Tab-separated table of C-alpha atoms and ligand atoms in Angstrom:
chain	number	residue	atom	x	y	z
O	26	UNK	CA	-88.271	-53.792	7.025
O	27	UNK	CA	-91.867	-53.732	8.212
O	28	UNK	CA	-93.993	-55.535	5.712
O	29	UNK	CA	-97.183	-56.689	7.395
O	30	UNK	CA	-98.788	-53.337	6.889
O	31	UNK	CA	-102.399	-54.454	6.874
O	32	UNK	CA	-101.981	-56.988	9.612
O	33	UNK	CA	-100.628	-54.575	12.184
O	34	UNK	CA	-103.075	-55.320	14.933
O	35	UNK	CA	-102.750	-59.047	14.570
O	36	UNK	CA	-98.966	-58.884	14.806
O	37	UNK	CA	-98.934	-56.458	17.663
O	38	UNK	CA	-100.903	-59.045	19.586
O	39	UNK	CA	-98.441	-61.719	18.594
O	40	UNK	CA	-95.642	-59.460	19.831
O	41	UNK	CA	-97.217	-58.968	23.194
O	42	UNK	CA	-97.388	-62.700	23.700
O	43	UNK	CA	-93.870	-63.591	22.900
O	44	UNK	CA	-91.803	-62.154	20.094
O	45	UNK	CA	-90.480	-59.098	21.888
O	46	UNK	CA	-86.812	-58.659	21.091
O	47	UNK	CA	-84.574	-57.324	23.775
O	48	UNK	CA	-81.305	-55.846	22.673
O	49	UNK	CA	-78.932	-53.547	24.577
O	50	UNK	CA	-76.374	-51.334	22.945
O	51	UNK	CA	-73.697	-49.339	24.760
O	52	UNK	CA	-72.789	-45.889	23.539
O	53	UNK	CA	-70.030	-43.619	24.860
O	54	UNK	CA	-70.033	-39.894	24.296
O	55	UNK	CA	-67.942	-36.954	25.433
O	56	UNK	CA	-69.610	-34.196	27.424
O	57	UNK	CA	-70.723	-31.402	25.081
O	58	UNK	CA	-70.954	-33.670	22.046
O	59	UNK	CA	-74.038	-35.156	20.425
O	60	UNK	CA	-75.107	-38.755	20.306
O	61	UNK	CA	-77.563	-40.370	17.918
O	62	UNK	CA	-79.473	-43.440	19.017
O	63	UNK	CA	-80.230	-45.291	15.805
O	64	UNK	CA	-83.384	-47.269	15.208
O	65	UNK	CA	-81.652	-48.948	12.226
O	66	UNK	CA	-84.749	-48.315	10.139
O	67	UNK	CA	-84.404	-46.770	6.719
O	68	UNK	CA	-87.984	-45.593	6.864
O	69	UNK	CA	-90.821	-45.827	9.309
O	70	UNK	CA	-94.322	-46.506	8.139
O	71	UNK	CA	-97.375	-44.385	8.676
O	72	UNK	CA	-98.829	-46.922	11.105
O	73	UNK	CA	-95.651	-47.589	13.041
O	74	UNK	CA	-95.399	-46.146	16.492
O	75	UNK	CA	-91.981	-45.238	17.847
O	76	UNK	CA	-91.492	-44.374	21.498
O	77	UNK	CA	-88.301	-43.258	23.220
O	78	UNK	CA	-88.158	-43.232	26.985
O	79	UNK	CA	-85.744	-42.830	29.881
O	80	UNK	CA	-85.663	-46.214	31.571
O	81	UNK	CA	-84.839	-45.046	35.119
O	82	UNK	CA	-87.751	-42.611	35.254
O	83	UNK	CA	-90.161	-44.363	32.891
O	84	UNK	CA	-90.441	-41.030	31.118
O	85	UNK	CA	-91.481	-40.710	27.501
O	86	UNK	CA	-89.185	-38.242	25.722
O	87	UNK	CA	-90.050	-38.751	22.067
O	88	UNK	CA	-92.853	-40.284	20.081
O	89	UNK	CA	-93.824	-40.772	16.464
O	90	UNK	CA	-97.113	-42.086	15.169
O	91	UNK	CA	-97.905	-40.483	11.868
O	92	UNK	CA	-101.275	-42.188	11.549
O	93	UNK	CA	-102.482	-40.140	14.517
O	94	UNK	CA	-100.416	-37.093	13.663
O	95	UNK	CA	-97.983	-37.522	16.525
O	96	UNK	CA	-94.413	-36.321	16.140
O	97	UNK	CA	-93.159	-35.002	19.468
O	98	UNK	CA	-90.244	-34.623	21.793
O	99	UNK	CA	-90.574	-33.835	25.480
O	100	UNK	CA	-88.330	-31.908	27.866
O	101	UNK	CA	-88.515	-34.472	30.677
O	102	UNK	CA	-89.680	-33.807	34.249
O	103	UNK	CA	-86.629	-31.682	35.134
O	104	UNK	CA	-86.451	-30.159	31.633
O	105	UNK	CA	-83.025	-31.618	31.063
O	106	UNK	CA	-83.908	-32.489	27.476
O	107	UNK	CA	-85.142	-29.014	26.615
O	108	UNK	CA	-83.755	-27.927	23.213
O	109	UNK	CA	-81.567	-31.025	23.162
O	110	UNK	CA	-83.608	-33.615	21.284
O	111	UNK	CA	-83.757	-34.103	17.540
O	112	UNK	CA	-86.068	-36.736	16.173
O	113	UNK	CA	-85.511	-37.967	12.640
O	114	UNK	CA	-88.871	-38.168	10.899
O	115	UNK	CA	-87.623	-40.713	8.355
O	116	UNK	CA	-85.859	-43.190	10.604
O	117	UNK	CA	-87.184	-42.362	14.076
O	118	UNK	CA	-83.587	-42.096	15.335
O	119	UNK	CA	-83.124	-39.808	18.323
O	120	UNK	CA	-80.235	-37.367	18.705
O	121	UNK	CA	-79.329	-35.824	22.056
O	122	UNK	CA	-77.228	-32.696	21.563
O	123	UNK	CA	-74.869	-30.897	23.964
O	124	UNK	CA	-74.946	-33.893	26.267
O	125	UNK	CA	-74.046	-33.612	29.960
O	126	UNK	CA	-73.406	-36.238	32.601
O	127	UNK	CA	-77.045	-35.788	33.677
O	128	UNK	CA	-78.040	-37.460	30.408
O	129	UNK	CA	-76.133	-40.655	31.098
O	130	UNK	CA	-78.250	-43.771	31.554
O	131	UNK	CA	-80.485	-46.180	29.719
O	132	UNK	CA	-82.845	-45.164	26.957
O	133	UNK	CA	-85.489	-47.478	25.621
O	134	UNK	CA	-86.751	-47.569	22.078
O	135	UNK	CA	-90.096	-49.285	21.596
O	136	UNK	CA	-91.491	-49.936	18.166
O	137	UNK	CA	-95.055	-50.969	17.701
O	138	UNK	CA	-95.265	-52.157	14.145
O	139	UNK	CA	-95.848	-55.472	12.451
O	140	UNK	CA	-94.032	-56.813	15.460
O	141	UNK	CA	-93.535	-55.273	18.835
O	142	UNK	CA	-89.879	-54.788	19.542
O	143	UNK	CA	-87.667	-52.843	21.844
O	144	UNK	CA	-84.035	-51.902	22.116
O	145	UNK	CA	-82.151	-50.368	25.026
O	146	UNK	CA	-79.266	-47.925	24.662
O	147	UNK	CA	-76.918	-47.559	27.565
O	148	UNK	CA	-75.375	-44.108	27.244
O	149	UNK	CA	-72.131	-43.287	29.086
O	150	UNK	CA	-71.081	-39.653	29.200
O	151	UNK	CA	-67.426	-38.839	29.767
O	152	UNK	CA	-66.362	-35.545	31.251
O	153	UNK	CA	-63.883	-33.469	29.297
O	154	UNK	CA	-60.570	-33.698	31.044
O	155	UNK	CA	-58.675	-30.601	32.153
O	156	UNK	CA	-55.004	-30.310	31.236
O	157	UNK	CA	-52.950	-31.188	34.291
O	158	UNK	CA	-50.901	-28.441	35.894
O	159	UNK	CA	-47.222	-28.962	36.718
O	160	UNK	CA	-45.788	-26.722	39.409
O	161	UNK	CA	-42.644	-26.579	41.503
O	162	UNK	CA	-43.207	-28.034	44.942
O	163	UNK	CA	-41.421	-25.718	47.363
O	164	UNK	CA	-42.926	-27.509	50.350
O	165	UNK	CA	-40.407	-30.302	49.855
O	166	UNK	CA	-37.655	-29.708	52.369
O	167	UNK	CA	-34.901	-31.437	50.419
O	168	UNK	CA	-33.041	-28.252	49.522
O	169	UNK	CA	-33.833	-26.094	52.561
O	170	UNK	CA	-31.118	-27.989	54.320
O	171	UNK	CA	-30.350	-27.855	57.993
O	172	UNK	CA	-26.738	-28.930	58.046
O	173	UNK	CA	-24.755	-30.230	55.116
O	174	UNK	CA	-27.413	-31.419	52.693
O	175	UNK	CA	-26.338	-34.195	50.404
O	176	UNK	CA	-25.211	-33.226	46.952
O	177	UNK	CA	-27.920	-35.292	45.270
O	178	UNK	CA	-30.737	-33.479	47.080
O	179	UNK	CA	-29.221	-30.179	46.030
O	180	UNK	CA	-29.465	-31.293	42.440
O	181	UNK	CA	-33.081	-32.326	42.678
O	182	UNK	CA	-36.117	-30.322	41.827
O	183	UNK	CA	-39.406	-31.330	43.435
O	184	UNK	CA	-42.447	-30.997	41.238
O	185	UNK	CA	-46.091	-31.799	41.522
O	186	UNK	CA	-48.657	-32.466	38.845
O	187	UNK	CA	-52.195	-31.619	39.837
O	188	UNK	CA	-55.764	-31.450	38.607
O	189	UNK	CA	-58.886	-30.187	40.313
O	190	UNK	CA	-62.495	-31.347	40.128
O	191	UNK	CA	-62.052	-34.652	38.386
O	192	UNK	CA	-63.594	-38.062	38.897
O	193	UNK	CA	-62.969	-41.562	37.576
O	194	UNK	CA	-59.521	-40.686	36.271
O	195	UNK	CA	-55.910	-41.776	36.459
O	196	UNK	CA	-53.088	-39.251	36.789
O	197	UNK	CA	-49.642	-40.462	35.720
O	198	UNK	CA	-46.063	-39.344	35.269
O	199	UNK	CA	-44.230	-40.639	32.215
O	200	UNK	CA	-40.507	-40.522	31.494
O	201	UNK	CA	-40.437	-40.779	27.728
O	202	UNK	CA	-42.910	-43.572	27.087
O	203	UNK	CA	-42.461	-45.398	30.338
O	204	UNK	CA	-44.802	-45.021	33.257
O	205	UNK	CA	-43.115	-43.742	36.432
O	206	UNK	CA	-46.046	-43.438	38.810
O	207	UNK	CA	-49.777	-43.075	38.796
O	208	UNK	CA	-52.752	-42.517	41.022
O	209	UNK	CA	-56.403	-43.326	40.317
O	210	UNK	CA	-59.645	-42.069	41.773
O	211	UNK	CA	-63.153	-43.313	41.360
O	212	UNK	CA	-64.831	-40.505	43.276
O	213	UNK	CA	-66.389	-37.504	41.654
O	214	UNK	CA	-65.069	-33.964	41.959
O	215	UNK	CA	-61.809	-34.547	43.715
O	216	UNK	CA	-58.428	-32.854	43.450
O	217	UNK	CA	-55.427	-35.002	42.677
O	218	UNK	CA	-51.712	-34.429	42.826
O	219	UNK	CA	-48.734	-36.594	42.066
O	220	UNK	CA	-45.127	-35.684	42.955
O	221	UNK	CA	-41.989	-36.094	40.869
O	222	UNK	CA	-38.324	-35.468	41.653
O	223	UNK	CA	-35.967	-34.719	38.821
O	224	UNK	CA	-32.379	-33.574	38.704
O	225	UNK	CA	-31.836	-30.040	37.444
O	226	UNK	CA	-29.707	-31.171	34.525
O	227	UNK	CA	-31.994	-34.085	33.596
O	228	UNK	CA	-32.374	-34.169	29.822
O	229	UNK	CA	-35.159	-36.772	29.685
O	230	UNK	CA	-38.641	-35.795	28.599
O	231	UNK	CA	-41.266	-36.028	31.299
O	232	UNK	CA	-44.987	-35.675	30.926
O	233	UNK	CA	-47.974	-35.759	33.195
O	234	UNK	CA	-51.054	-37.449	31.736
O	235	UNK	CA	-54.629	-37.546	32.944
O	236	UNK	CA	-56.918	-40.184	31.464
O	237	UNK	CA	-60.204	-41.931	31.829
O	238	UNK	CA	-61.170	-44.947	29.783
O	239	UNK	CA	-62.259	-42.666	26.965
O	240	UNK	CA	-59.712	-39.907	26.532
O	241	UNK	CA	-56.570	-38.281	27.912
O	242	UNK	CA	-54.766	-34.942	28.290
O	243	UNK	CA	-51.026	-34.418	28.514
O	244	UNK	CA	-48.841	-31.704	29.995
O	245	UNK	CA	-45.124	-31.785	29.169
O	246	UNK	CA	-42.573	-30.826	31.784
O	247	UNK	CA	-40.147	-28.033	30.965
O	248	UNK	CA	-37.403	-28.568	33.534
O	249	UNK	CA	-35.344	-25.542	32.544
O	250	UNK	CA	-38.345	-23.276	33.026
O	251	UNK	CA	-39.790	-24.732	36.233
O	252	UNK	CA	-36.602	-25.735	38.021
O	253	UNK	CA	-34.660	-22.495	38.022
O	254	UNK	CA	-32.406	-22.207	41.034
O	255	UNK	CA	-33.423	-19.213	43.096
O	256	UNK	CA	-30.429	-17.669	44.869
O	257	UNK	CA	-32.556	-16.619	47.810
O	258	UNK	CA	-33.995	-19.995	48.621
O	259	UNK	CA	-31.157	-22.446	48.352
O	260	UNK	CA	-27.902	-22.420	50.254
O	261	UNK	CA	-26.718	-24.950	47.702
O	262	UNK	CA	-25.594	-22.221	45.323
O	263	UNK	CA	-23.883	-20.002	47.870
O	264	UNK	CA	-20.453	-21.312	46.827
O	265	UNK	CA	-21.160	-19.949	43.350
O	266	UNK	CA	-21.969	-16.542	44.783
O	267	UNK	CA	-18.836	-16.518	46.916
O	268	UNK	CA	-16.661	-16.798	43.795
O	269	UNK	CA	-17.733	-13.313	42.725
K	13	NAG	C1	-84.723	-58.025	28.671
K	13	NAG	O1	-84.721	-56.758	29.300
K	13	NAG	C2	-84.957	-56.801	30.670
K	13	NAG	C3	-84.982	-55.385	31.193
K	13	NAG	O2	-85.576	-54.546	30.294
K	13	NAG	C4	-83.886	-57.606	31.344
K	13	NAG	O3	-84.156	-57.710	32.725
K	13	NAG	C5	-83.814	-58.994	30.745
K	13	NAG	O4	-82.710	-59.683	31.299
K	13	NAG	C6	-83.636	-58.917	29.251
K	13	NAG	N1	-83.688	-60.241	28.653
K	13	NAG	C7	-82.820	-60.625	27.729
K	13	NAG	C8	-83.022	-62.006	27.196
K	13	NAG	O5	-81.922	-59.918	27.319
K	14	NAG	C1	-51.632	-23.983	37.785
K	14	NAG	O1	-51.091	-23.753	39.072
K	14	NAG	C2	-50.688	-22.406	39.294
K	14	NAG	C3	-50.025	-22.321	40.641
K	14	NAG	O2	-50.814	-22.925	41.625
K	14	NAG	C4	-51.910	-21.510	39.205
K	14	NAG	O3	-51.528	-20.163	39.357
K	14	NAG	C5	-52.560	-21.699	37.854
K	14	NAG	O4	-53.746	-20.981	37.807
K	14	NAG	C6	-52.873	-23.153	37.619
K	14	NAG	N1	-53.401	-23.318	36.298
K	14	NAG	C7	-54.421	-24.097	36.050
K	14	NAG	C8	-54.820	-24.188	34.627
K	14	NAG	O5	-54.998	-24.720	36.933
K	15	NAG	C1	-37.730	-33.477	55.460
K	15	NAG	O1	-38.527	-33.432	56.640
K	15	NAG	C2	-38.822	-34.704	57.201
K	15	NAG	C3	-39.700	-34.521	58.404
K	15	NAG	O2	-40.509	-33.413	58.272
K	15	NAG	C4	-37.556	-35.434	57.583
K	15	NAG	O3	-37.867	-36.722	58.064
K	15	NAG	C5	-36.669	-35.538	56.381
K	15	NAG	O4	-35.432	-36.089	56.774
K	15	NAG	C6	-36.424	-34.164	55.760
K	15	NAG	N1	-35.644	-34.334	54.546
K	15	NAG	C7	-34.603	-33.587	54.276
K	15	NAG	C8	-33.894	-33.902	53.030
K	15	NAG	O5	-34.257	-32.662	55.022
K	16	NAG	C1	-33.103	-37.145	43.073
K	16	NAG	O1	-33.907	-37.594	41.994
K	16	NAG	C2	-33.591	-38.859	41.509
K	16	NAG	C3	-34.520	-39.160	40.353
K	16	NAG	O2	-34.545	-38.118	39.476
K	16	NAG	C4	-33.774	-39.896	42.598
K	16	NAG	O3	-33.376	-41.155	42.144
K	16	NAG	C5	-32.986	-39.515	43.824
K	16	NAG	O4	-33.288	-40.395	44.868
K	16	NAG	C6	-33.299	-38.109	44.234
K	16	NAG	N1	-32.481	-37.724	45.361
K	16	NAG	C7	-32.970	-37.263	46.507
K	16	NAG	C8	-31.997	-36.910	47.577
K	16	NAG	O5	-34.173	-37.129	46.678
K	17	NAG	C1	-56.191	-44.841	32.092
K	17	NAG	O1	-55.552	-45.611	31.076
K	17	NAG	C2	-55.044	-46.856	31.520
K	17	NAG	C3	-54.374	-47.515	30.341
K	17	NAG	O2	-53.667	-46.604	29.584
K	17	NAG	C4	-56.169	-47.717	32.034
K	17	NAG	O3	-55.661	-48.922	32.549
K	17	NAG	C5	-56.907	-46.972	33.132
K	17	NAG	O4	-58.011	-47.726	33.542
K	17	NAG	C6	-57.366	-45.625	32.644
K	17	NAG	N1	-57.972	-44.901	33.748
K	17	NAG	C7	-59.293	-44.809	33.915
K	17	NAG	C8	-59.762	-44.063	35.110
K	17	NAG	O5	-60.084	-45.280	33.105
K	18	NAG	C1	-53.991	-40.779	24.749
K	18	NAG	O1	-54.998	-41.072	23.793
K	18	NAG	C2	-54.485	-41.317	22.518
K	18	NAG	C3	-55.661	-41.576	21.604
K	18	NAG	O2	-56.716	-40.721	21.898
K	18	NAG	C4	-53.586	-42.530	22.528
K	18	NAG	O3	-53.039	-42.731	21.257
K	18	NAG	C5	-52.470	-42.314	23.530
K	18	NAG	O4	-51.712	-43.509	23.638
K	18	NAG	C6	-53.042	-41.965	24.876
K	18	NAG	N1	-51.937	-41.614	25.750
K	18	NAG	C7	-51.795	-42.168	26.930
K	18	NAG	C8	-50.596	-41.769	27.696
K	18	NAG	O5	-52.605	-42.975	27.398
């Protein structure tokens, strides 16, 4: 790829005055996973200098220049790259392991070789999503009737699907494959809940799904388990008791 081995200095100068390439690549990665930022080189030459830096902080985090015996990674000012960087000595590609949301952002690759070139990687880190929690919502007053509650409210079970500490997600109820309701948040670290009313004898399949643009998690509703009629709480079943 880099052929002007003996003309390095000449071409570096040429690069400075105009031939700098400027490419941006977006990469998405799940929290806890690894991401490799590829130089797309099969092999780097002795004289080539490779520099990786964090754009926002102008911080050098990895460098290769074999001609001067340099092959290093750095932990960064707040040490957030400590034990997380792997530099490939053949290709110069940089791997960030066990990534967290703190590692999201732009990374710049600069190559000083026959030509000077650079490439920017925009790294998005997605949080792992918790499985939503479906619980009975006893705060709904539909069955704690005052007078003669309607028969339909007696047959309904109020549920709520909830998640805690999420951000940039959508929480939705599905009946089979069709969307019933959903709620979205863009904030970080918020708790979300979404209600659902079903009839006790409903035989449809319901599920509560949390998603971001990258992944999703599903919790299926088990009506027979969650919507048991408690004799103590609902006057609706007193006629059944009176038969005994
Ligand atoms: C080159 O990158 C800079 C920031 O590094 C950006 O402002 C500029 O728009 C880019 N130019 C092109 C042609 O992509
Ligand atoms: C689900 O909710 C129940 C009742 O609030 C709680 O006891 C349980 O710990 C929750 N589970 C999760 C995984 O949040
Ligand atoms: C539940 O309570 C609200 C007010 O708190 C009332 O407007 C509503 O009619 C009640 N619903 C039932 C089914 O009792
Ligand atoms: C009972 O739930 C069904 C949907 O499952 C709904 O259409 C109906 O309005 C509910 N009835 C009451 C009284 O909330
Ligand atoms: C969840 O997925 C839907 C499409 O299935 C999408 O429109 C929505 O933007 C996603 N939510 C987030 C927060 O990315
Ligand atoms: C959840 O993600 C899978 C792929 O990861 C996709 O096939 C499925 O449609 C998604 N489910 C929902 C409800 O968005």
